[in-house]
């Protein structure tokens, strides 16, 4: 078993009197593909926000690669190698695709010892990996839903993350597009990126995940291999009704 890259220990997050996450603990091993499922409002995005530093947890701790990052600002966590996609893609809409990727690249150019002059070529290489090479100089306004999602993935990848967290990157895509995205994501995994994927599309979660965690009302209510998860009576109750 490889070592833990991410360690979430008893994280609690409240919004006023509402408890969005209650004592959530999970570990992601280096190189692992972890799927996160759970009904709407179960706390999946809040968990990502706490891991990435968009939100601070109220209790518990978060460790990344042996460093406690619980109180680190989001940009410090990004520098350590945590990247996430947003559930609703937010490109810089007045820029081209290549320019959109250049922004995070410039941000990490120093850490990656990437020369400013190489930023454009690197942006194009990342877009090519997503199958967007021919759109590099197109404005993002012209993109279809699937291409917007690929751009969102490319943006997250530009920082060369060690941990990539994907928040419903397949929502609203057709079956063929889901397979295409899955192919790209599994390719990233083969390159050694540790990936946490939040997804509603069960078929995609089952194919992607080595392990699945199911959240319900801010708590982990099941955890196991995809085969174990589909057999879990609590998961079946949530997804299929009583
Ligand atoms: P999921 O991603 O699983 O659908 P979320 O993490 O987005 O769920 O939300 C979990 C719960 O926390 C929901 O009830 C949501 O309304 C609430 N919530 C999320 N963010 C905030 C916020 N910034 N302020 C108040 N409540 C929030
Ligand atoms: Mg969400």
PDB file of C-alpha atoms and ligand atoms in Angstrom:
ATOM      1  CA  UNK A   1       0.000   0.000   0.000  1.00  0.00           C
ATOM      2  CA  UNK A   2       1.430   3.391  -0.923  1.00  0.00           C
ATOM      3  CA  UNK A   3       1.572   6.236   1.557  1.00  0.00           C
ATOM      4  CA  UNK A   4      -1.259   8.648   2.362  1.00  0.00           C
ATOM      5  CA  UNK A   5      -1.193  11.809   0.273  1.00  0.00           C
ATOM      6  CA  UNK A   6      -4.296  13.415   1.776  1.00  0.00           C
ATOM      7  CA  UNK A   7      -5.482  12.867   5.328  1.00  0.00           C
ATOM      8  CA  UNK A   8      -8.800  14.380   6.365  1.00  0.00           C
ATOM      9  CA  UNK A   9      -9.349  13.854  10.073  1.00  0.00           C
ATOM     10  CA  UNK A  10     -12.673  14.510  11.799  1.00  0.00           C
ATOM     11  CA  UNK A  11     -13.493  17.596   9.728  1.00  0.00           C
ATOM     12  CA  UNK A  12     -16.631  19.477  10.728  1.00  0.00           C
ATOM     13  CA  UNK A  13     -18.062  22.459   8.855  1.00  0.00           C
ATOM     14  CA  UNK A  14     -21.065  24.514   9.971  1.00  0.00           C
ATOM     15  CA  UNK A  15     -22.970  27.236   8.163  1.00  0.00           C
ATOM     16  CA  UNK A  16     -24.611  29.094  11.039  1.00  0.00           C
ATOM     17  CA  UNK A  17     -26.498  26.405  12.953  1.00  0.00           C
ATOM     18  CA  UNK A  18     -26.476  23.977  10.008  1.00  0.00           C
ATOM     19  CA  UNK A  19     -23.877  21.206  10.122  1.00  0.00           C
ATOM     20  CA  UNK A  20     -22.758  20.616   6.512  1.00  0.00           C
ATOM     21  CA  UNK A  21     -19.932  18.207   7.441  1.00  0.00           C
ATOM     22  CA  UNK A  22     -19.789  16.230  10.642  1.00  0.00           C
ATOM     23  CA  UNK A  23     -16.557  14.513  11.707  1.00  0.00           C
ATOM     24  CA  UNK A  24     -15.582  13.458   8.217  1.00  0.00           C
ATOM     25  CA  UNK A  25     -12.383  11.400   8.051  1.00  0.00           C
ATOM     26  CA  UNK A  26     -10.829   9.932   4.943  1.00  0.00           C
ATOM     27  CA  UNK A  27      -7.443   9.132   3.510  1.00  0.00           C
ATOM     28  CA  UNK A  28      -6.384   9.238  -0.128  1.00  0.00           C
ATOM     29  CA  UNK A  29      -3.315   7.203  -0.994  1.00  0.00           C
ATOM     30  CA  UNK A  30      -0.744   8.452  -3.445  1.00  0.00           C
ATOM     31  CA  UNK A  31      -1.800   7.424  -6.967  1.00  0.00           C
ATOM     32  CA  UNK A  32      -5.277   6.371  -5.880  1.00  0.00           C
ATOM     33  CA  UNK A  33      -8.564   7.008  -7.709  1.00  0.00           C
ATOM     34  CA  UNK A  34     -11.193   7.798  -5.094  1.00  0.00           C
ATOM     35  CA  UNK A  35     -14.834   8.326  -6.021  1.00  0.00           C
ATOM     36  CA  UNK A  36     -17.156  10.435  -3.857  1.00  0.00           C
ATOM     37  CA  UNK A  37     -20.908  10.000  -4.163  1.00  0.00           C
ATOM     38  CA  UNK A  38     -23.887  11.229  -2.172  1.00  0.00           C
ATOM     39  CA  UNK A  39     -27.217  12.947  -2.708  1.00  0.00           C
ATOM     40  CA  UNK A  40     -27.497  16.667  -3.469  1.00  0.00           C
ATOM     41  CA  UNK A  41     -26.707  18.706  -0.380  1.00  0.00           C
ATOM     42  CA  UNK A  42     -24.810  15.870   1.340  1.00  0.00           C
ATOM     43  CA  UNK A  43     -21.664  18.023   1.647  1.00  0.00           C
ATOM     44  CA  UNK A  44     -19.503  16.857  -1.275  1.00  0.00           C
ATOM     45  CA  UNK A  45     -18.605  20.322  -2.572  1.00  0.00           C
ATOM     46  CA  UNK A  46     -18.187  21.626   0.975  1.00  0.00           C
ATOM     47  CA  UNK A  47     -15.676  18.839   1.624  1.00  0.00           C
ATOM     48  CA  UNK A  48     -13.698  19.860  -1.472  1.00  0.00           C
ATOM     49  CA  UNK A  49     -13.835  23.496  -0.404  1.00  0.00           C
ATOM     50  CA  UNK A  50     -12.400  22.546   2.994  1.00  0.00           C
ATOM     51  CA  UNK A  51      -9.633  20.448   1.383  1.00  0.00           C
ATOM     52  CA  UNK A  52      -8.685  23.184  -1.104  1.00  0.00           C
ATOM     53  CA  UNK A  53      -8.967  26.052   1.362  1.00  0.00           C
ATOM     54  CA  UNK A  54     -11.905  27.893  -0.227  1.00  0.00           C
ATOM     55  CA  UNK A  55     -13.509  27.316   3.181  1.00  0.00           C
ATOM     56  CA  UNK A  56     -11.919  26.728   6.565  1.00  0.00           C
ATOM     57  CA  UNK A  57     -13.240  23.806   8.535  1.00  0.00           C
ATOM     58  CA  UNK A  58     -14.546  24.514  12.040  1.00  0.00           C
ATOM     59  CA  UNK A  59     -12.930  21.450  13.574  1.00  0.00           C
ATOM     60  CA  UNK A  60     -10.640  18.617  12.566  1.00  0.00           C
ATOM     61  CA  UNK A  61      -7.460  18.647  10.528  1.00  0.00           C
ATOM     62  CA  UNK A  62      -6.317  18.257   6.936  1.00  0.00           C
ATOM     63  CA  UNK A  63      -2.878  16.939   6.065  1.00  0.00           C
ATOM     64  CA  UNK A  64      -1.331  16.941   2.607  1.00  0.00           C
ATOM     65  CA  UNK A  65       1.900  15.065   1.930  1.00  0.00           C
ATOM     66  CA  UNK A  66       2.719  15.108   5.622  1.00  0.00           C
ATOM     67  CA  UNK A  67       2.098  18.858   6.053  1.00  0.00           C
ATOM     68  CA  UNK A  68      -0.835  20.088   8.129  1.00  0.00           C
ATOM     69  CA  UNK A  69      -2.635  22.533   5.818  1.00  0.00           C
ATOM     70  CA  UNK A  70      -5.829  23.023   7.856  1.00  0.00           C
ATOM     71  CA  UNK A  71      -5.295  26.789   8.236  1.00  0.00           C
ATOM     72  CA  UNK A  72      -3.413  27.356   4.969  1.00  0.00           C
ATOM     73  CA  UNK A  73      -4.971  29.771   2.451  1.00  0.00           C
ATOM     74  CA  UNK A  74      -6.124  28.236  -0.840  1.00  0.00           C
ATOM     75  CA  UNK A  75      -3.153  29.563  -2.850  1.00  0.00           C
ATOM     76  CA  UNK A  76      -0.680  27.907  -0.465  1.00  0.00           C
ATOM     77  CA  UNK A  77      -2.459  24.585  -0.859  1.00  0.00           C
ATOM     78  CA  UNK A  78      -2.419  25.058  -4.645  1.00  0.00           C
ATOM     79  CA  UNK A  79       1.326  25.625  -4.484  1.00  0.00           C
ATOM     80  CA  UNK A  80       1.725  22.364  -2.580  1.00  0.00           C
ATOM     81  CA  UNK A  81      -0.055  20.550  -5.404  1.00  0.00           C
ATOM     82  CA  UNK A  82      -3.796  20.489  -4.684  1.00  0.00           C
ATOM     83  CA  UNK A  83      -5.964  21.476  -7.657  1.00  0.00           C
ATOM     84  CA  UNK A  84      -9.709  21.358  -8.159  1.00  0.00           C
ATOM     85  CA  UNK A  85     -12.254  21.906 -10.860  1.00  0.00           C
ATOM     86  CA  UNK A  86     -15.407  23.899 -10.181  1.00  0.00           C
ATOM     87  CA  UNK A  87     -18.852  22.367 -10.516  1.00  0.00           C
ATOM     88  CA  UNK A  88     -19.804  25.326 -12.716  1.00  0.00           C
ATOM     89  CA  UNK A  89     -16.888  26.090 -15.082  1.00  0.00           C
ATOM     90  CA  UNK A  90     -15.687  29.672 -14.736  1.00  0.00           C
ATOM     91  CA  UNK A  91     -13.438  30.483 -17.688  1.00  0.00           C
ATOM     92  CA  UNK A  92     -12.176  33.992 -18.395  1.00  0.00           C
ATOM     93  CA  UNK A  93     -14.730  34.415 -21.156  1.00  0.00           C
ATOM     94  CA  UNK A  94     -13.037  37.294 -22.992  1.00  0.00           C
ATOM     95  CA  UNK A  95      -9.838  35.242 -23.470  1.00  0.00           C
ATOM     96  CA  UNK A  96      -8.879  32.433 -25.818  1.00  0.00           C
ATOM     97  CA  UNK A  97      -8.459  28.887 -24.513  1.00  0.00           C
ATOM     98  CA  UNK A  98      -4.662  29.147 -24.574  1.00  0.00           C
ATOM     99  CA  UNK A  99      -4.815  32.428 -22.645  1.00  0.00           C
ATOM    100  CA  UNK A 100      -7.101  30.822 -20.080  1.00  0.00           C
ATOM    101  CA  UNK A 101      -4.499  28.132 -19.411  1.00  0.00           C
ATOM    102  CA  UNK A 102      -1.647  30.656 -19.425  1.00  0.00           C
ATOM    103  CA  UNK A 103      -3.110  32.315 -16.310  1.00  0.00           C
ATOM    104  CA  UNK A 104      -2.572  29.369 -13.909  1.00  0.00           C
ATOM    105  CA  UNK A 105       0.670  28.502 -15.734  1.00  0.00           C
ATOM    106  CA  UNK A 106       2.097  31.952 -15.031  1.00  0.00           C
ATOM    107  CA  UNK A 107       1.051  31.487 -11.435  1.00  0.00           C
ATOM    108  CA  UNK A 108       3.104  28.311 -10.983  1.00  0.00           C
ATOM    109  CA  UNK A 109       5.863  29.144 -13.508  1.00  0.00           C
ATOM    110  CA  UNK A 110       8.329  29.754 -10.705  1.00  0.00           C
ATOM    111  CA  UNK A 111       7.658  26.492  -8.847  1.00  0.00           C
ATOM    112  CA  UNK A 112       7.748  24.497 -12.054  1.00  0.00           C
ATOM    113  CA  UNK A 113      10.845  26.382 -13.272  1.00  0.00           C
ATOM    114  CA  UNK A 114       8.926  27.099 -16.440  1.00  0.00           C
ATOM    115  CA  UNK A 115      10.265  30.012 -18.452  1.00  0.00           C
ATOM    116  CA  UNK A 116       7.784  32.726 -19.344  1.00  0.00           C
ATOM    117  CA  UNK A 117       8.538  32.139 -23.015  1.00  0.00           C
ATOM    118  CA  UNK A 118       7.453  28.502 -22.705  1.00  0.00           C
ATOM    119  CA  UNK A 119       4.071  29.270 -21.169  1.00  0.00           C
ATOM    120  CA  UNK A 120       2.222  29.469 -24.480  1.00  0.00           C
ATOM    121  CA  UNK A 121       3.712  26.190 -25.769  1.00  0.00           C
ATOM    122  CA  UNK A 122       2.885  24.462 -22.484  1.00  0.00           C
ATOM    123  CA  UNK A 123      -0.690  25.813 -22.583  1.00  0.00           C
ATOM    124  CA  UNK A 124      -1.060  24.327 -26.063  1.00  0.00           C
ATOM    125  CA  UNK A 125       0.362  20.992 -24.937  1.00  0.00           C
ATOM    126  CA  UNK A 126      -2.156  20.764 -22.099  1.00  0.00           C
ATOM    127  CA  UNK A 127      -5.012  21.675 -24.444  1.00  0.00           C
ATOM    128  CA  UNK A 128      -3.814  18.996 -26.873  1.00  0.00           C
ATOM    129  CA  UNK A 129      -3.952  16.434 -24.068  1.00  0.00           C
ATOM    130  CA  UNK A 130      -7.649  17.357 -23.661  1.00  0.00           C
ATOM    131  CA  UNK A 131      -8.274  17.085 -27.413  1.00  0.00           C
ATOM    132  CA  UNK A 132      -8.634  20.869 -27.683  1.00  0.00           C
ATOM    133  CA  UNK A 133      -5.512  21.604 -29.767  1.00  0.00           C
ATOM    134  CA  UNK A 134      -7.437  23.023 -32.706  1.00  0.00           C
ATOM    135  CA  UNK A 135      -9.413  25.363 -30.433  1.00  0.00           C
ATOM    136  CA  UNK A 136      -6.385  26.943 -28.694  1.00  0.00           C
ATOM    137  CA  UNK A 137      -6.881  30.372 -30.264  1.00  0.00           C
ATOM    138  CA  UNK A 138     -10.667  30.318 -30.185  1.00  0.00           C
ATOM    139  CA  UNK A 139     -12.525  32.480 -27.673  1.00  0.00           C
ATOM    140  CA  UNK A 140     -14.059  30.475 -24.811  1.00  0.00           C
ATOM    141  CA  UNK A 141     -17.451  32.000 -25.628  1.00  0.00           C
ATOM    142  CA  UNK A 142     -17.724  29.623 -28.587  1.00  0.00           C
ATOM    143  CA  UNK A 143     -17.235  26.450 -26.539  1.00  0.00           C
ATOM    144  CA  UNK A 144     -19.764  23.662 -26.167  1.00  0.00           C
ATOM    145  CA  UNK A 145     -20.562  22.205 -22.737  1.00  0.00           C
ATOM    146  CA  UNK A 146     -18.140  19.281 -23.102  1.00  0.00           C
ATOM    147  CA  UNK A 147     -15.321  21.540 -24.303  1.00  0.00           C
ATOM    148  CA  UNK A 148     -15.955  23.925 -21.392  1.00  0.00           C
ATOM    149  CA  UNK A 149     -15.554  20.970 -19.027  1.00  0.00           C
ATOM    150  CA  UNK A 150     -12.325  19.942 -20.737  1.00  0.00           C
ATOM    151  CA  UNK A 151     -11.052  23.509 -20.426  1.00  0.00           C
ATOM    152  CA  UNK A 152     -11.903  23.412 -16.721  1.00  0.00           C
ATOM    153  CA  UNK A 153      -9.868  20.213 -16.429  1.00  0.00           C
ATOM    154  CA  UNK A 154      -6.987  21.738 -18.409  1.00  0.00           C
ATOM    155  CA  UNK A 155      -6.987  24.775 -16.132  1.00  0.00           C
ATOM    156  CA  UNK A 156      -6.704  22.571 -13.043  1.00  0.00           C
ATOM    157  CA  UNK A 157      -3.941  20.517 -14.684  1.00  0.00           C
ATOM    158  CA  UNK A 158      -1.826  23.535 -15.543  1.00  0.00           C
ATOM    159  CA  UNK A 159      -0.529  23.674 -11.979  1.00  0.00           C
ATOM    160  CA  UNK A 160       0.722  20.049 -12.391  1.00  0.00           C
ATOM    161  CA  UNK A 161      -1.216  18.961  -9.343  1.00  0.00           C
ATOM    162  CA  UNK A 162      -0.346  15.921  -7.293  1.00  0.00           C
ATOM    163  CA  UNK A 163      -3.944  15.753  -6.121  1.00  0.00           C
ATOM    164  CA  UNK A 164      -6.662  16.614  -8.624  1.00  0.00           C
ATOM    165  CA  UNK A 165     -10.182  17.022  -7.254  1.00  0.00           C
ATOM    166  CA  UNK A 166     -12.984  16.934  -9.800  1.00  0.00           C
ATOM    167  CA  UNK A 167     -16.430  18.249  -8.870  1.00  0.00           C
ATOM    168  CA  UNK A 168     -19.048  16.768 -11.197  1.00  0.00           C
ATOM    169  CA  UNK A 169     -17.076  17.354 -14.393  1.00  0.00           C
ATOM    170  CA  UNK A 170     -19.447  15.072 -16.301  1.00  0.00           C
ATOM    171  CA  UNK A 171     -22.744  16.669 -15.301  1.00  0.00           C
ATOM    172  CA  UNK A 172     -24.931  17.379 -18.311  1.00  0.00           C
ATOM    173  CA  UNK A 173     -22.774  15.450 -20.779  1.00  0.00           C
ATOM    174  CA  UNK A 174     -24.027  12.820 -23.210  1.00  0.00           C
ATOM    175  CA  UNK A 175     -23.080   9.190 -22.761  1.00  0.00           C
ATOM    176  CA  UNK A 176     -20.410   9.427 -25.478  1.00  0.00           C
ATOM    177  CA  UNK A 177     -18.999  12.610 -23.920  1.00  0.00           C
ATOM    178  CA  UNK A 178     -18.904  10.945 -20.484  1.00  0.00           C
ATOM    179  CA  UNK A 179     -16.792   8.141 -21.968  1.00  0.00           C
ATOM    180  CA  UNK A 180     -14.501  10.683 -23.584  1.00  0.00           C
ATOM    181  CA  UNK A 181     -13.987  12.581 -20.303  1.00  0.00           C
ATOM    182  CA  UNK A 182     -13.481   9.311 -18.455  1.00  0.00           C
ATOM    183  CA  UNK A 183     -10.779   8.345 -20.956  1.00  0.00           C
ATOM    184  CA  UNK A 184      -8.952  11.630 -20.355  1.00  0.00           C
ATOM    185  CA  UNK A 185      -9.238  11.322 -16.568  1.00  0.00           C
ATOM    186  CA  UNK A 186      -8.033   7.698 -16.519  1.00  0.00           C
ATOM    187  CA  UNK A 187      -5.112   8.806 -18.701  1.00  0.00           C
ATOM    188  CA  UNK A 188      -4.150  11.393 -16.068  1.00  0.00           C
ATOM    189  CA  UNK A 189      -4.326   8.706 -13.420  1.00  0.00           C
ATOM    190  CA  UNK A 190      -1.952   6.520 -15.434  1.00  0.00           C
ATOM    191  CA  UNK A 191       0.458   9.460 -15.494  1.00  0.00           C
ATOM    192  CA  UNK A 192       0.533   9.312 -11.716  1.00  0.00           C
ATOM    193  CA  UNK A 193      -1.930  12.032 -10.674  1.00  0.00           C
ATOM    194  CA  UNK A 194      -3.912  11.148  -7.560  1.00  0.00           C
ATOM    195  CA  UNK A 195      -7.570  11.863  -8.298  1.00  0.00           C
ATOM    196  CA  UNK A 196     -10.665  12.414  -6.168  1.00  0.00           C
ATOM    197  CA  UNK A 197     -13.765  12.485  -8.338  1.00  0.00           C
ATOM    198  CA  UNK A 198     -17.188  13.630  -7.192  1.00  0.00           C
ATOM    199  CA  UNK A 199     -19.795  12.410  -9.605  1.00  0.00           C
ATOM    200  CA  UNK A 200     -23.468  11.554  -9.827  1.00  0.00           C
ATOM    201  CA  UNK A 201     -23.138   9.395 -12.931  1.00  0.00           C
ATOM    202  CA  UNK A 202     -22.833   5.956 -11.357  1.00  0.00           C
ATOM    203  CA  UNK A 203     -21.525   4.250 -14.469  1.00  0.00           C
ATOM    204  CA  UNK A 204     -18.606   6.701 -14.522  1.00  0.00           C
ATOM    205  CA  UNK A 205     -17.938   6.346 -10.770  1.00  0.00           C
ATOM    206  CA  UNK A 206     -17.929   2.567 -11.021  1.00  0.00           C
ATOM    207  CA  UNK A 207     -15.436   2.543 -13.879  1.00  0.00           C
ATOM    208  CA  UNK A 208     -13.231   5.257 -12.418  1.00  0.00           C
ATOM    209  CA  UNK A 209     -12.969   4.366  -8.746  1.00  0.00           C
ATOM    210  CA  UNK A 210     -10.681   1.992  -6.907  1.00  0.00           C
ATOM    211  CA  UNK A 211     -12.582   2.965  -3.780  1.00  0.00           C
ATOM    212  CA  UNK A 212     -15.814   4.876  -3.222  1.00  0.00           C
ATOM    213  CA  UNK A 213     -16.905   6.997  -0.263  1.00  0.00           C
ATOM    214  CA  UNK A 214     -20.594   7.831   0.095  1.00  0.00           C
ATOM    215  CA  UNK A 215     -21.626  10.958   1.977  1.00  0.00           C
ATOM    216  CA  UNK A 216     -25.084  11.476   3.394  1.00  0.00           C
ATOM    217  CA  UNK A 217     -26.147  14.574   5.337  1.00  0.00           C
ATOM    218  CA  UNK A 218     -22.540  15.534   6.026  1.00  0.00           C
ATOM    219  CA  UNK A 219     -21.388  12.138   7.251  1.00  0.00           C
ATOM    220  CA  UNK A 220     -19.608   9.228   5.637  1.00  0.00           C
ATOM    221  CA  UNK A 221     -22.235   6.524   5.500  1.00  0.00           C
ATOM    222  CA  UNK A 222     -20.475   3.915   3.365  1.00  0.00           C
ATOM    223  CA  UNK A 223     -17.027   3.204   2.004  1.00  0.00           C
ATOM    224  CA  UNK A 224     -15.678   0.373  -0.101  1.00  0.00           C
ATOM    225  CA  UNK A 225     -14.846  -0.925  -3.543  1.00  0.00           C
ATOM    226  CA  UNK A 226     -17.361  -0.086  -6.291  1.00  0.00           C
ATOM    227  CA  UNK A 227     -18.689  -3.659  -6.038  1.00  0.00           C
ATOM    228  CA  UNK A 228     -19.175  -3.324  -2.269  1.00  0.00           C
ATOM    229  CA  UNK A 229     -20.805   0.098  -2.585  1.00  0.00           C
ATOM    230  CA  UNK A 230     -23.507  -1.000  -5.025  1.00  0.00           C
ATOM    231  CA  UNK A 231     -24.360  -3.862  -2.660  1.00  0.00           C
ATOM    232  CA  UNK A 232     -24.511  -1.590   0.407  1.00  0.00           C
ATOM    233  CA  UNK A 233     -28.098  -1.469   1.751  1.00  0.00           C
ATOM    234  CA  UNK A 234     -27.739   2.146   2.944  1.00  0.00           C
ATOM    235  CA  UNK A 235     -26.439   3.272  -0.452  1.00  0.00           C
ATOM    236  CA  UNK A 236     -29.251   1.389  -2.170  1.00  0.00           C
ATOM    237  CA  UNK A 237     -31.801   3.065   0.115  1.00  0.00           C
ATOM    238  CA  UNK A 238     -30.431   6.532  -0.734  1.00  0.00           C
ATOM    239  CA  UNK A 239     -30.192   5.958  -4.455  1.00  0.00           C
ATOM    240  CA  UNK A 240     -33.132   3.701  -5.087  1.00  0.00           C
ATOM    241  CA  UNK A 241     -35.495   4.767  -2.298  1.00  0.00           C
ATOM    242  CA  UNK A 242     -36.946   2.507   0.411  1.00  0.00           C
TER     243      UNK A 242
HETATM  244  P1  LIG B   1     -23.292  18.723  -2.442  1.00  0.00           P
HETATM  245  O1  LIG B   1     -22.083  19.218  -3.162  1.00  0.00           O
HETATM  246  O2  LIG B   1     -23.137  17.354  -1.861  1.00  0.00           O
HETATM  247  O3  LIG B   1     -24.535  18.817  -3.269  1.00  0.00           O
HETATM  248  P2  LIG B   1     -22.848  21.040  -0.762  1.00  0.00           P
HETATM  249  O4  LIG B   1     -21.555  20.762  -0.108  1.00  0.00           O
HETATM  250  O5  LIG B   1     -22.845  22.017  -1.873  1.00  0.00           O
HETATM  251  O6  LIG B   1     -23.550  19.674  -1.191  1.00  0.00           O
HETATM  252  O7  LIG B   1     -23.861  21.573   0.318  1.00  0.00           O
HETATM  253  C1  LIG B   1     -24.086  20.891   1.544  1.00  0.00           C
HETATM  254  C2  LIG B   1     -25.105  21.673   2.359  1.00  0.00           C
HETATM  255  O8  LIG B   1     -24.487  22.872   2.828  1.00  0.00           O
HETATM  256  C3  LIG B   1     -26.325  22.108   1.568  1.00  0.00           C
HETATM  257  O9  LIG B   1     -27.454  22.024   2.418  1.00  0.00           O
HETATM  258  C4  LIG B   1     -26.030  23.550   1.212  1.00  0.00           C
HETATM  259  O10 LIG B   1     -27.214  24.286   1.066  1.00  0.00           O
HETATM  260  C5  LIG B   1     -25.216  24.011   2.397  1.00  0.00           C
HETATM  261  N1  LIG B   1     -24.237  25.046   2.028  1.00  0.00           N
HETATM  262  C6  LIG B   1     -23.212  24.894   1.145  1.00  0.00           C
HETATM  263  N2  LIG B   1     -22.480  26.014   1.059  1.00  0.00           N
HETATM  264  C7  LIG B   1     -23.076  26.910   1.899  1.00  0.00           C
HETATM  265  C8  LIG B   1     -22.792  28.263   2.265  1.00  0.00           C
HETATM  266  N3  LIG B   1     -21.738  28.905   1.748  1.00  0.00           N
HETATM  267  N4  LIG B   1     -23.593  28.855   3.150  1.00  0.00           N
HETATM  268  C9  LIG B   1     -24.649  28.198   3.691  1.00  0.00           C
HETATM  269  N5  LIG B   1     -24.964  26.915   3.403  1.00  0.00           N
HETATM  270  C10 LIG B   1     -24.199  26.281   2.513  1.00  0.00           C
HETATM  271 MG1  LIG B   2     -21.781  19.866  -5.140  1.00  0.00          MG
END
